Short mmCIF file of C-alpha atoms in Angstrom, two decimals:
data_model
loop_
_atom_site.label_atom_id
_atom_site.label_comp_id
_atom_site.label_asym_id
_atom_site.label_seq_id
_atom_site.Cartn_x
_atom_site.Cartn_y
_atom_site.Cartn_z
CA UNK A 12 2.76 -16.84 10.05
CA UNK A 13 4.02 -16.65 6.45
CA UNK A 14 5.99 -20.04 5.56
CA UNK A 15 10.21 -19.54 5.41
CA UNK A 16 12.72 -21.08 3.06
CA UNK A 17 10.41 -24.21 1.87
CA UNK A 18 6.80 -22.79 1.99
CA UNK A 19 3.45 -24.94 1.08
CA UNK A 20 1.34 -23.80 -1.89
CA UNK A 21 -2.19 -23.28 -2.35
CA UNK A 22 -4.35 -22.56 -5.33
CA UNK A 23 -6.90 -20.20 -4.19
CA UNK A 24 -10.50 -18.96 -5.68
CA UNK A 25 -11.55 -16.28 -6.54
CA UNK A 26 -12.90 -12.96 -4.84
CA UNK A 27 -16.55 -12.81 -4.69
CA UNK A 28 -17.68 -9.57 -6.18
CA UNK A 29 -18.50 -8.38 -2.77
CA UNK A 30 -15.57 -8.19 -1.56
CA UNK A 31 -14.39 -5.54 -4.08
CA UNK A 32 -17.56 -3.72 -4.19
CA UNK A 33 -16.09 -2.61 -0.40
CA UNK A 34 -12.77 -0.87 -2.58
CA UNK A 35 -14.48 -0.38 -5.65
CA UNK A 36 -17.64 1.00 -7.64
CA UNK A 37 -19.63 -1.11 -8.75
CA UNK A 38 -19.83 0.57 -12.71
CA UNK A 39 -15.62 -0.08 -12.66
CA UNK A 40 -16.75 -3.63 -11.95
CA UNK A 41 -19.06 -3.95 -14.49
CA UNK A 42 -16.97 -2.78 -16.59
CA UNK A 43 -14.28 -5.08 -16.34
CA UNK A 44 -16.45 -7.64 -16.07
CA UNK A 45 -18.04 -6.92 -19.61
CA UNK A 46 -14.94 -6.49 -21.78
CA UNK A 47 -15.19 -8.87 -24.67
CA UNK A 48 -12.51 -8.08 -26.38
CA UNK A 49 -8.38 -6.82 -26.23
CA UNK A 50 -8.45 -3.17 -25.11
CA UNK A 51 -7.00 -0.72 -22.94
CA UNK A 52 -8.37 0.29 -19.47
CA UNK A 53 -5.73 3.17 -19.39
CA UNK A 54 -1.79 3.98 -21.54
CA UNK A 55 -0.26 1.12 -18.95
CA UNK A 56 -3.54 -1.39 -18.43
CA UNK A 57 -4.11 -3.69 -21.42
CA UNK A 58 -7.41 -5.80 -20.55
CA UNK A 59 -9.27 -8.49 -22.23
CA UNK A 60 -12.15 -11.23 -22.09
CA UNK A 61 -10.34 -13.03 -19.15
CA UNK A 62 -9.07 -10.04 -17.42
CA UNK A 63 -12.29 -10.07 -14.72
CA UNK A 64 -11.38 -13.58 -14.05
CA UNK A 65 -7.90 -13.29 -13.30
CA UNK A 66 -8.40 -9.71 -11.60
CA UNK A 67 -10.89 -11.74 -9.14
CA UNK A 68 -7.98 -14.73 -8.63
CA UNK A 69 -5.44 -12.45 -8.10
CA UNK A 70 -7.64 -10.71 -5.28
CA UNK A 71 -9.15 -14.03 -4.00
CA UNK A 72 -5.41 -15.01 -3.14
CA UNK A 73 -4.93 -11.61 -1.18
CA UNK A 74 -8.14 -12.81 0.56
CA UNK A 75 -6.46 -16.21 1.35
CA UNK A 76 -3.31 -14.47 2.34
CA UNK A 77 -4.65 -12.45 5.32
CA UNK A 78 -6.87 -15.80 6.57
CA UNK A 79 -4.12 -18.16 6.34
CA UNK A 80 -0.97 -15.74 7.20
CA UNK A 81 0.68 -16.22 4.03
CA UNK A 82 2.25 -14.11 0.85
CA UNK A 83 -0.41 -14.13 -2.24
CA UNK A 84 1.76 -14.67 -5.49
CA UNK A 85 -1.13 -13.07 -7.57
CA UNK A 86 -1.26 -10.83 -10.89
CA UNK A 87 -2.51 -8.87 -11.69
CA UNK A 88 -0.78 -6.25 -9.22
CA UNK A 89 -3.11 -3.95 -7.52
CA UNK A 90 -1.86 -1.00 -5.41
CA UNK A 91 -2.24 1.52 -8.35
CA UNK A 92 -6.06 0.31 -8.80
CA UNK A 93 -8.14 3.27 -7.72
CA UNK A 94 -11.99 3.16 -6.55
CA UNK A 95 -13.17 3.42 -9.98
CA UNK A 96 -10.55 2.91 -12.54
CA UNK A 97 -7.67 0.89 -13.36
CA UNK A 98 -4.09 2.44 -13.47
CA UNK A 99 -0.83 1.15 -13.82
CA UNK A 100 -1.29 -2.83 -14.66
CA UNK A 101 -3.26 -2.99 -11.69
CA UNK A 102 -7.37 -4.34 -12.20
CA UNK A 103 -8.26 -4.13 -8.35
CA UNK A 104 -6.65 -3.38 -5.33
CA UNK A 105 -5.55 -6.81 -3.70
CA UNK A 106 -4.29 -5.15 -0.46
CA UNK A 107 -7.30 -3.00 -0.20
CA UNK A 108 -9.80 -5.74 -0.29
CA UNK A 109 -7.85 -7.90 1.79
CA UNK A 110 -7.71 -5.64 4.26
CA UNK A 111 -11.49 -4.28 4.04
CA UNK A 112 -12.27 -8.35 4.18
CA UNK A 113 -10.06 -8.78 7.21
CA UNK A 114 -12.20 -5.95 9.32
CA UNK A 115 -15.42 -6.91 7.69
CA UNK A 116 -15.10 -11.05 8.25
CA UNK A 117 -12.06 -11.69 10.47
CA UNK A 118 -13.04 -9.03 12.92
CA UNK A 119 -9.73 -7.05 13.08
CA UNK A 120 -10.49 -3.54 13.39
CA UNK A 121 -7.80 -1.89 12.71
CA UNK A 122 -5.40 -2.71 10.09
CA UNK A 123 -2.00 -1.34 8.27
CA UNK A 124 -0.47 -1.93 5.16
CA UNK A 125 2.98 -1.11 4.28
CA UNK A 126 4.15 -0.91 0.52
CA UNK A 127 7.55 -0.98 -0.12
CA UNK A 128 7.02 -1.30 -4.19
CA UNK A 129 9.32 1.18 -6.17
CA UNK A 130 6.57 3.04 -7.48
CA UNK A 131 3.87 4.81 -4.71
CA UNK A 132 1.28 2.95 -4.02
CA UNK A 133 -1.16 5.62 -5.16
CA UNK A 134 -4.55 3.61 -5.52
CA UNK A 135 -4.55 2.35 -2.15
CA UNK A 136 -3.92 5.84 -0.26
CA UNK A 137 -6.87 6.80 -2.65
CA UNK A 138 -9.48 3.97 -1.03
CA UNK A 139 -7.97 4.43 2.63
CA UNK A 140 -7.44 8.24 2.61
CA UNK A 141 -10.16 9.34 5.46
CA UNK A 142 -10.24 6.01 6.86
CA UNK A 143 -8.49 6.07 10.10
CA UNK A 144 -8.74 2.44 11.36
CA UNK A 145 -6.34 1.54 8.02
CA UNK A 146 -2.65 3.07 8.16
CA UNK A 147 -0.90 3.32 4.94
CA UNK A 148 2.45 3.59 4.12
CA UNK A 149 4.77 3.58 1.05
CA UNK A 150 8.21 3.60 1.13
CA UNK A 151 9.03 4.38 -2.80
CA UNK A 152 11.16 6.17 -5.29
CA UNK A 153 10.69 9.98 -6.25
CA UNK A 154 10.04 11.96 -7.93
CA UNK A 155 8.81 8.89 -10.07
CA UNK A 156 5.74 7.22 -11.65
CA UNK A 157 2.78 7.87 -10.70
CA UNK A 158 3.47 11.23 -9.31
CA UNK A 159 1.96 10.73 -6.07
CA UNK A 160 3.47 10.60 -2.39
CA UNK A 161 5.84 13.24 -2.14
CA UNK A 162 7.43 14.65 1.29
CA UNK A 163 4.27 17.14 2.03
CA UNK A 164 1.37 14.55 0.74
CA UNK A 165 0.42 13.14 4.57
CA UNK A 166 -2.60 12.34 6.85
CA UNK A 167 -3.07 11.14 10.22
CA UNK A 168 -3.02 7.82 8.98
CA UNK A 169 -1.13 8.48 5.69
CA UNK A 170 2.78 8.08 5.99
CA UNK A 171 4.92 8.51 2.83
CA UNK A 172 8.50 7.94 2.76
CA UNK A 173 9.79 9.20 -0.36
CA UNK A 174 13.09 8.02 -1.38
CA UNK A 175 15.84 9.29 -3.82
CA UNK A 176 16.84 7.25 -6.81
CA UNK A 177 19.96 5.40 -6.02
CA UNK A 178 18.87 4.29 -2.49
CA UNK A 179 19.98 0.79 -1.46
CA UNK A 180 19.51 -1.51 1.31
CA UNK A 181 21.29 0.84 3.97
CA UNK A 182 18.71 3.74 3.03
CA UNK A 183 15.85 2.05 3.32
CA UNK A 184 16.27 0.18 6.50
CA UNK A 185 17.25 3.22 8.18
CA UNK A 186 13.67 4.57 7.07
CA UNK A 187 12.12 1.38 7.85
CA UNK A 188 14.07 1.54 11.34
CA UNK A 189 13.39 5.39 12.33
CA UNK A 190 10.04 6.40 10.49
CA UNK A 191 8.08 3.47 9.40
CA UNK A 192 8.39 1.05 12.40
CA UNK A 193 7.73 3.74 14.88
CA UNK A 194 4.49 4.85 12.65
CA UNK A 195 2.94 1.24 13.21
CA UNK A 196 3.71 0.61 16.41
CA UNK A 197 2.11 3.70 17.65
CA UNK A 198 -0.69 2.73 15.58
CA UNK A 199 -0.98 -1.28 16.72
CA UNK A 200 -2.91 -2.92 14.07
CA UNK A 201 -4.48 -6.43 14.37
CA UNK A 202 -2.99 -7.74 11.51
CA UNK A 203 -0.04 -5.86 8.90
CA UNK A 204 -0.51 -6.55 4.87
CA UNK A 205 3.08 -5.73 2.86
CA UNK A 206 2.36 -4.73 -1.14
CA UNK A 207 5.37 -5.95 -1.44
CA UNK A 208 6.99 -5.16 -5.21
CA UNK A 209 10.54 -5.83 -5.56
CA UNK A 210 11.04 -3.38 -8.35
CA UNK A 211 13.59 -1.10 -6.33
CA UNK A 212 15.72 -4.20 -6.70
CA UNK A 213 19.59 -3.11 -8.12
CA UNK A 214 18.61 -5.09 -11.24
CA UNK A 215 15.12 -3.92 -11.76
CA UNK A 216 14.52 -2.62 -15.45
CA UNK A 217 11.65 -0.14 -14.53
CA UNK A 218 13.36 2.25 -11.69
CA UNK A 219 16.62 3.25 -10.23
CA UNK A 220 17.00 1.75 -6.70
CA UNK A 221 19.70 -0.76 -5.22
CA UNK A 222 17.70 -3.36 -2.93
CA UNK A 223 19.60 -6.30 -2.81
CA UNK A 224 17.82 -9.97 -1.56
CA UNK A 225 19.25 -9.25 1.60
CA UNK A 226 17.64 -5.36 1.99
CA UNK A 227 14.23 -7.53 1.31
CA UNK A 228 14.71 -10.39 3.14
CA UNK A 229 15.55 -7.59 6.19
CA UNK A 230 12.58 -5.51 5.67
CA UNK A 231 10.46 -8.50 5.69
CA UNK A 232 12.20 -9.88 8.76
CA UNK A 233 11.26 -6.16 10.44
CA UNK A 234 7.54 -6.38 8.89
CA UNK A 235 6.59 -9.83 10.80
CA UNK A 236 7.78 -8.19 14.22
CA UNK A 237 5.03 -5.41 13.93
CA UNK A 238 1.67 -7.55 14.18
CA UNK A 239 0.45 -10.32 15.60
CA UNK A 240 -0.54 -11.30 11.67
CA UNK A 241 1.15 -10.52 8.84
CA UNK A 242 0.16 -11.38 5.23
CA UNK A 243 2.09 -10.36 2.19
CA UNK A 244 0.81 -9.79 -1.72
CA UNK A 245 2.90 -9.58 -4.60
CA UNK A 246 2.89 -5.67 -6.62
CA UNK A 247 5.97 -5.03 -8.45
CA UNK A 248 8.96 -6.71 -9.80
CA UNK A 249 9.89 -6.84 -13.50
CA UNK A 250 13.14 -8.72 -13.96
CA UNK A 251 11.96 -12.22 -14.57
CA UNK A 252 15.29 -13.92 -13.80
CA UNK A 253 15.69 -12.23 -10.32
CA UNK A 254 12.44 -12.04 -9.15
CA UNK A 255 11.77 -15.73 -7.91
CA UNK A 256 14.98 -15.83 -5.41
CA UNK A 257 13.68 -12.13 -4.13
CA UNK A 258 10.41 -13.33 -3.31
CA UNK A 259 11.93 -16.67 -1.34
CA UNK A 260 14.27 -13.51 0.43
CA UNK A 261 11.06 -12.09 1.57
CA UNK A 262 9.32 -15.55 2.79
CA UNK A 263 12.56 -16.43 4.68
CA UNK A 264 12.52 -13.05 6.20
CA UNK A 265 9.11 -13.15 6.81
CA UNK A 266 9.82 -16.64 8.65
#
């Protein structure tokens, strides 16, 4: 169960490789692993000499997260990471290879993840597209960056939600309520990973949506009633002054 109001902290390792070489090709790692100097992996992904390292840390707490129940306060984000490039800040996917680790060394077969970051979660539909024993989906603002997840862009295990710009709390718990609740339950996953990004907060530089602490401290509440395990990792969120009391909002709902 993910800690409430006063949660313990961990410092957690790193990934071992082979636990993104199950999301990712192996050239992408090398190449990540081999940058020696400041450069850019794409226009949004600067990377440098200790970018490997902290990509692995970042996905080595996702790891931790799904073991231990808990939320994974990692960055580098990583739901815009496809199989063999980077995109969007994001190095790997931390949701994908926590998941792929859960089914490969926790024995849970069939897993969702649910990604209510602003932006679609684009690189993880990518690694889980014909995989039916993962269910994806992204409740996020659109038309927006990246592009990706609009109203007709579905699979049997592929559920996107887009929402309009403007949309608050009330908008997307009734989606949460009537379309993304219903989706997992019919699917019953062992354990439920949120990417959760709290850039469709009201106050949120990068987007136009109206989540208040409450609207994620409710869809969090909702998320731990789904599974009989829930783990949470950190995407989005780029207002430095709010984003500490949203993420204690999610671990109380989560609680």
């Amino acid at each position: 169960m993910l800690q409430g109001a006063f949660p313990s902290f961990r410092e957690t390792g790193p990934a071992p490789v082979e636990a993104i070489e199950r999301c990712h090709h192996s050239s992408y790692i090398e190449l990540v692993r081999s940058i020696e100097a400041p450069t850019w992996l794409d226009a949004d992904t600067p990377a440098s000499e200790s970018t490997f390292e902290a990509a692995l840390l970042s996905a080595g707490a996702a790891i931790t997260a799904v073991e231990t129940g808990g939320f994974a306060l990692g960055r580098p984000p990583g739901h815009h990471a496809l199989a063999a490039r980077a995109m969007g800040f994001c190095i790997f996917n931390n949701a994908a290879v926590a998941a792929r680790h859960a089914q490969a060394e926790l024995g849970l077969g069939r897993v969702a993840v649910i990604d209510w970051d602003v932006h679609h979660g684009n690189g993880t539909q990518d690694i889980f597209w014909d995989d039916d024993t993962v269910l994806f989906v992204s409740l996020h603002q659109w038309p927006f960056y990246p592009g990706s997840g609009g109203p007709n862009e579905q699979a049997d295990t592929i559920l996107n939600v887009p929402m309009s710009a403007g949309s608050g709390d009330d908008e997307y718990l009734h989606a949460f309520d009537h379309t993304v609740a219903p989706a997992v339950e019919r699917f019953d996953p062992g354990l439920l990973i949120v990417s959760a990004g709290f850039d469709a907060h009201e106050r949120d530089p990068l987007a136009g949506m109206r989540v208040t602490a409450d609207g994620f401290r409710e869809l969090a509440r909702r998320a731990a009633s789904l599974a009989p395990r829930v783990a949470a990792v950190l995407e989005g969120g780029y207002n430095l002054d709010t984003l500490p009391a949203l993420v204690g909002a999610a671990l109380e709902g989560f609680g």
